[in-house]
Amino acid sequence: MPQTSHETVKGPTAVVASDYFHSYAVVGLLVAVGVLFVAVAFGAGRLLRPVVPTPEKLLTYECGVDPVGEGWAHTQVRYYVYAFLYVIFAVDSIFLFPWATVFAAPGYGATTLVEMFLFLGFLAVGLLYAYKKGVLAWT
C-alpha cells in the first residue's frame, strides 16, 4: 500500500531520537526547577527580612572585633607562591595516573614514557628555578 505525504513510518530510529530528547527534557526541567527554587528563596528572604539600618549595623564587621587602624592589610606573596606550587604538583599528579595506565597498554610504552619524563623535566626545571631564586625559603 503506498504512503501518502502526510503518513510517516515510525521505526527504531524514531524511538531512539524520542528517548534522546526526553533525556534532555528531564535535565531542562530540573534546571528550571532549580532556578525557580533559588529565585523563590531569594525573593522570600528579601520580602520577609526586617530592614532597620542603624549606625552599628553599618559598621564593618570582622570576626566579632571592632575594626581599628587602616583598612589595608599587607599579605605576603610567599603564601601565593606556595599555593601556586601546590596547584602545579597537584596537576602533575593528575596527569601521571592516565600516563601510567596508557603506559601499560601495548604499543604506547616508549612514547608515553618519553612524554612523561619531558613533562616531569619541565616541572623539575621550574622547581629548581624557584629554589635558586630563594622563593622556597620560608624566612
PDB file of C-alpha atoms in Angstrom:
ATOM      1  CA  MET A   1       0.000   0.000   0.000  1.00  0.00           C
ATOM      2  CA  PRO A   2       1.612   3.321  -0.997  1.00  0.00           C
ATOM      3  CA  GLN A   3       2.054   6.027   1.582  1.00  0.00           C
ATOM      4  CA  THR A   4       0.626   9.488   1.224  1.00  0.00           C
ATOM      5  CA  SER A   5       2.648  12.571   2.069  1.00  0.00           C
ATOM      6  CA  HIS A   6       1.021  13.012   5.473  1.00  0.00           C
ATOM      7  CA  GLU A   7       1.717   9.465   6.681  1.00  0.00           C
ATOM      8  CA  THR A   8       5.033   8.665   8.354  1.00  0.00           C
ATOM      9  CA  VAL A   9       6.603   5.399   9.307  1.00  0.00           C
ATOM     10  CA  LYS A  10       7.981   5.193  12.834  1.00  0.00           C
ATOM     11  CA  GLY A  11      10.893   2.879  13.085  1.00  0.00           C
ATOM     12  CA  PRO A  12      13.551   2.149  15.681  1.00  0.00           C
ATOM     13  CA  THR A  13      15.399   5.418  14.930  1.00  0.00           C
ATOM     14  CA  ALA A  14      12.333   7.478  15.842  1.00  0.00           C
ATOM     15  CA  VAL A  15      12.123   5.730  19.206  1.00  0.00           C
ATOM     16  CA  VAL A  16      15.842   6.318  19.894  1.00  0.00           C
ATOM     17  CA  ALA A  17      15.542  10.018  18.981  1.00  0.00           C
ATOM     18  CA  SER A  18      12.485  10.346  21.203  1.00  0.00           C
ATOM     19  CA  ASP A  19      14.350   8.831  24.165  1.00  0.00           C
ATOM     20  CA  TYR A  20      17.336  11.061  23.429  1.00  0.00           C
ATOM     21  CA  PHE A  21      15.324  14.272  23.520  1.00  0.00           C
ATOM     22  CA  HIS A  22      13.308  13.030  26.501  1.00  0.00           C
ATOM     23  CA  SER A  23      16.572  12.788  28.485  1.00  0.00           C
ATOM     24  CA  TYR A  24      17.387  16.403  27.703  1.00  0.00           C
ATOM     25  CA  ALA A  25      13.847  17.467  28.562  1.00  0.00           C
ATOM     26  CA  VAL A  26      14.264  15.949  32.022  1.00  0.00           C
ATOM     27  CA  VAL A  27      17.573  17.785  32.505  1.00  0.00           C
ATOM     28  CA  GLY A  28      15.996  21.037  31.290  1.00  0.00           C
ATOM     29  CA  LEU A  29      13.086  20.582  33.692  1.00  0.00           C
ATOM     30  CA  LEU A  30      15.468  20.005  36.605  1.00  0.00           C
ATOM     31  CA  VAL A  31      17.440  23.144  35.711  1.00  0.00           C
ATOM     32  CA  ALA A  32      14.226  25.170  35.521  1.00  0.00           C
ATOM     33  CA  VAL A  33      13.033  23.844  38.899  1.00  0.00           C
ATOM     34  CA  GLY A  34      16.437  24.612  40.435  1.00  0.00           C
ATOM     35  CA  VAL A  35      16.473  28.190  39.116  1.00  0.00           C
ATOM     36  CA  LEU A  36      12.881  28.706  40.262  1.00  0.00           C
ATOM     37  CA  PHE A  37      13.711  27.341  43.738  1.00  0.00           C
ATOM     38  CA  VAL A  38      16.652  29.732  44.135  1.00  0.00           C
ATOM     39  CA  ALA A  39      14.615  32.686  42.846  1.00  0.00           C
ATOM     40  CA  VAL A  40      11.740  31.945  45.249  1.00  0.00           C
ATOM     41  CA  ALA A  41      14.150  31.536  48.190  1.00  0.00           C
ATOM     42  CA  PHE A  42      15.907  34.840  47.497  1.00  0.00           C
ATOM     43  CA  GLY A  43      12.595  36.617  46.876  1.00  0.00           C
ATOM     44  CA  ALA A  44      11.092  35.302  50.118  1.00  0.00           C
ATOM     45  CA  GLY A  45      14.199  36.330  52.033  1.00  0.00           C
ATOM     46  CA  ARG A  46      14.016  39.831  50.594  1.00  0.00           C
ATOM     47  CA  LEU A  47      10.331  40.174  51.444  1.00  0.00           C
ATOM     48  CA  LEU A  48      10.452  38.677  54.949  1.00  0.00           C
ATOM     49  CA  ARG A  49      13.646  40.151  56.411  1.00  0.00           C
ATOM     50  CA  PRO A  50      13.463  43.229  58.595  1.00  0.00           C
ATOM     51  CA  VAL A  51      15.224  46.300  57.213  1.00  0.00           C
ATOM     52  CA  VAL A  52      16.193  48.610  60.070  1.00  0.00           C
ATOM     53  CA  PRO A  53      19.576  50.218  59.362  1.00  0.00           C
ATOM     54  CA  THR A  54      21.353  51.552  62.435  1.00  0.00           C
ATOM     55  CA  PRO A  55      24.875  53.003  62.738  1.00  0.00           C
ATOM     56  CA  GLU A  56      26.034  49.838  64.491  1.00  0.00           C
ATOM     57  CA  LYS A  57      24.746  47.644  61.667  1.00  0.00           C
ATOM     58  CA  LEU A  58      26.529  49.761  59.079  1.00  0.00           C
ATOM     59  CA  LEU A  59      29.960  49.269  60.721  1.00  0.00           C
ATOM     60  CA  THR A  60      32.427  46.904  59.130  1.00  0.00           C
ATOM     61  CA  TYR A  61      32.266  43.557  60.914  1.00  0.00           C
ATOM     62  CA  GLU A  62      35.310  41.361  61.211  1.00  0.00           C
ATOM     63  CA  CYS A  63      35.353  38.282  63.444  1.00  0.00           C
ATOM     64  CA  GLY A  64      33.421  39.950  66.268  1.00  0.00           C
ATOM     65  CA  VAL A  65      36.076  42.624  66.834  1.00  0.00           C
ATOM     66  CA  ASP A  66      35.564  46.283  66.045  1.00  0.00           C
ATOM     67  CA  PRO A  67      37.888  47.317  63.231  1.00  0.00           C
ATOM     68  CA  VAL A  68      40.735  49.598  64.280  1.00  0.00           C
ATOM     69  CA  GLY A  69      43.504  51.157  62.227  1.00  0.00           C
ATOM     70  CA  GLU A  70      43.646  51.451  58.478  1.00  0.00           C
ATOM     71  CA  GLY A  71      41.751  49.113  56.210  1.00  0.00           C
ATOM     72  CA  TRP A  72      44.769  47.909  54.249  1.00  0.00           C
ATOM     73  CA  ALA A  73      46.473  44.688  55.307  1.00  0.00           C
ATOM     74  CA  HIS A  74      49.708  43.570  53.681  1.00  0.00           C
ATOM     75  CA  THR A  75      49.667  39.920  52.629  1.00  0.00           C
ATOM     76  CA  GLN A  76      52.980  38.296  51.909  1.00  0.00           C
ATOM     77  CA  VAL A  77      53.479  36.931  48.435  1.00  0.00           C
ATOM     78  CA  ARG A  78      55.078  33.686  49.579  1.00  0.00           C
ATOM     79  CA  TYR A  79      51.679  32.273  50.566  1.00  0.00           C
ATOM     80  CA  TYR A  80      50.521  32.634  46.973  1.00  0.00           C
ATOM     81  CA  VAL A  81      53.737  31.092  45.681  1.00  0.00           C
ATOM     82  CA  TYR A  82      53.284  28.024  47.886  1.00  0.00           C
ATOM     83  CA  ALA A  83      49.663  27.723  46.787  1.00  0.00           C
ATOM     84  CA  PHE A  84      50.722  28.023  43.157  1.00  0.00           C
ATOM     85  CA  LEU A  85      53.404  25.355  43.582  1.00  0.00           C
ATOM     86  CA  TYR A  86      50.844  23.079  45.219  1.00  0.00           C
ATOM     87  CA  VAL A  87      48.476  23.524  42.277  1.00  0.00           C
ATOM     88  CA  ILE A  88      51.269  22.747  39.824  1.00  0.00           C
ATOM     89  CA  PHE A  89      52.154  19.493  41.562  1.00  0.00           C
ATOM     90  CA  ALA A  90      48.507  18.545  42.038  1.00  0.00           C
ATOM     91  CA  VAL A  91      48.001  18.898  38.281  1.00  0.00           C
ATOM     92  CA  ASP A  92      51.193  16.898  37.789  1.00  0.00           C
ATOM     93  CA  SER A  93      49.814  14.030  39.850  1.00  0.00           C
ATOM     94  CA  ILE A  94      46.552  14.164  37.902  1.00  0.00           C
ATOM     95  CA  PHE A  95      48.486  13.769  34.646  1.00  0.00           C
ATOM     96  CA  LEU A  96      50.671  10.936  35.913  1.00  0.00           C
ATOM     97  CA  PHE A  97      47.834   8.479  36.530  1.00  0.00           C
ATOM     98  CA  PRO A  98      46.487   8.441  32.930  1.00  0.00           C
ATOM     99  CA  TRP A  99      50.052   8.169  31.632  1.00  0.00           C
ATOM    100  CA  ALA A 100      50.624   5.173  33.862  1.00  0.00           C
ATOM    101  CA  THR A 101      47.505   3.462  32.530  1.00  0.00           C
ATOM    102  CA  VAL A 102      48.416   4.200  28.901  1.00  0.00           C
ATOM    103  CA  PHE A 103      51.975   3.035  29.546  1.00  0.00           C
ATOM    104  CA  ALA A 104      50.593  -0.395  30.371  1.00  0.00           C
ATOM    105  CA  ALA A 105      48.741  -0.618  27.025  1.00  0.00           C
ATOM    106  CA  PRO A 106      50.605  -2.372  24.201  1.00  0.00           C
ATOM    107  CA  GLY A 107      52.254  -0.116  21.643  1.00  0.00           C
ATOM    108  CA  TYR A 108      52.396   3.056  23.736  1.00  0.00           C
ATOM    109  CA  GLY A 109      55.238   2.273  26.128  1.00  0.00           C
ATOM    110  CA  ALA A 110      58.269   4.196  24.824  1.00  0.00           C
ATOM    111  CA  THR A 111      56.389   7.249  23.535  1.00  0.00           C
ATOM    112  CA  THR A 112      54.407   7.630  26.716  1.00  0.00           C
ATOM    113  CA  LEU A 113      57.498   7.240  28.863  1.00  0.00           C
ATOM    114  CA  VAL A 114      59.367   9.945  26.916  1.00  0.00           C
ATOM    115  CA  GLU A 115      56.408  12.327  27.132  1.00  0.00           C
ATOM    116  CA  MET A 116      56.070  11.728  30.857  1.00  0.00           C
ATOM    117  CA  PHE A 117      59.744  12.400  31.548  1.00  0.00           C
ATOM    118  CA  LEU A 118      59.662  15.547  29.382  1.00  0.00           C
ATOM    119  CA  PHE A 119      56.741  16.842  31.412  1.00  0.00           C
ATOM    120  CA  LEU A 120      58.441  15.970  34.696  1.00  0.00           C
ATOM    121  CA  GLY A 121      61.628  17.604  33.405  1.00  0.00           C
ATOM    122  CA  PHE A 122      59.829  20.888  32.741  1.00  0.00           C
ATOM    123  CA  LEU A 123      58.380  20.788  36.243  1.00  0.00           C
ATOM    124  CA  ALA A 124      61.784  19.987  37.745  1.00  0.00           C
ATOM    125  CA  VAL A 125      63.376  22.931  35.898  1.00  0.00           C
ATOM    126  CA  GLY A 126      60.648  25.232  37.245  1.00  0.00           C
ATOM    127  CA  LEU A 127      61.120  23.932  40.772  1.00  0.00           C
ATOM    128  CA  LEU A 128      64.903  24.311  40.502  1.00  0.00           C
ATOM    129  CA  TYR A 129      64.456  27.888  39.265  1.00  0.00           C
ATOM    130  CA  ALA A 130      62.161  28.680  42.210  1.00  0.00           C
ATOM    131  CA  TYR A 131      64.696  27.141  44.604  1.00  0.00           C
ATOM    132  CA  LYS A 132      67.613  29.110  43.124  1.00  0.00           C
ATOM    133  CA  LYS A 133      65.626  32.365  43.370  1.00  0.00           C
ATOM    134  CA  GLY A 134      65.022  31.678  47.076  1.00  0.00           C
ATOM    135  CA  VAL A 135      61.246  31.516  46.681  1.00  0.00           C
ATOM    136  CA  LEU A 136      61.009  28.313  48.684  1.00  0.00           C
ATOM    137  CA  ALA A 137      62.810  29.747  51.726  1.00  0.00           C
ATOM    138  CA  TRP A 138      60.204  30.474  54.375  1.00  0.00           C
ATOM    139  CA  THR A 139      62.121  33.209  56.248  1.00  0.00           C
TER     140      THR A 139
END
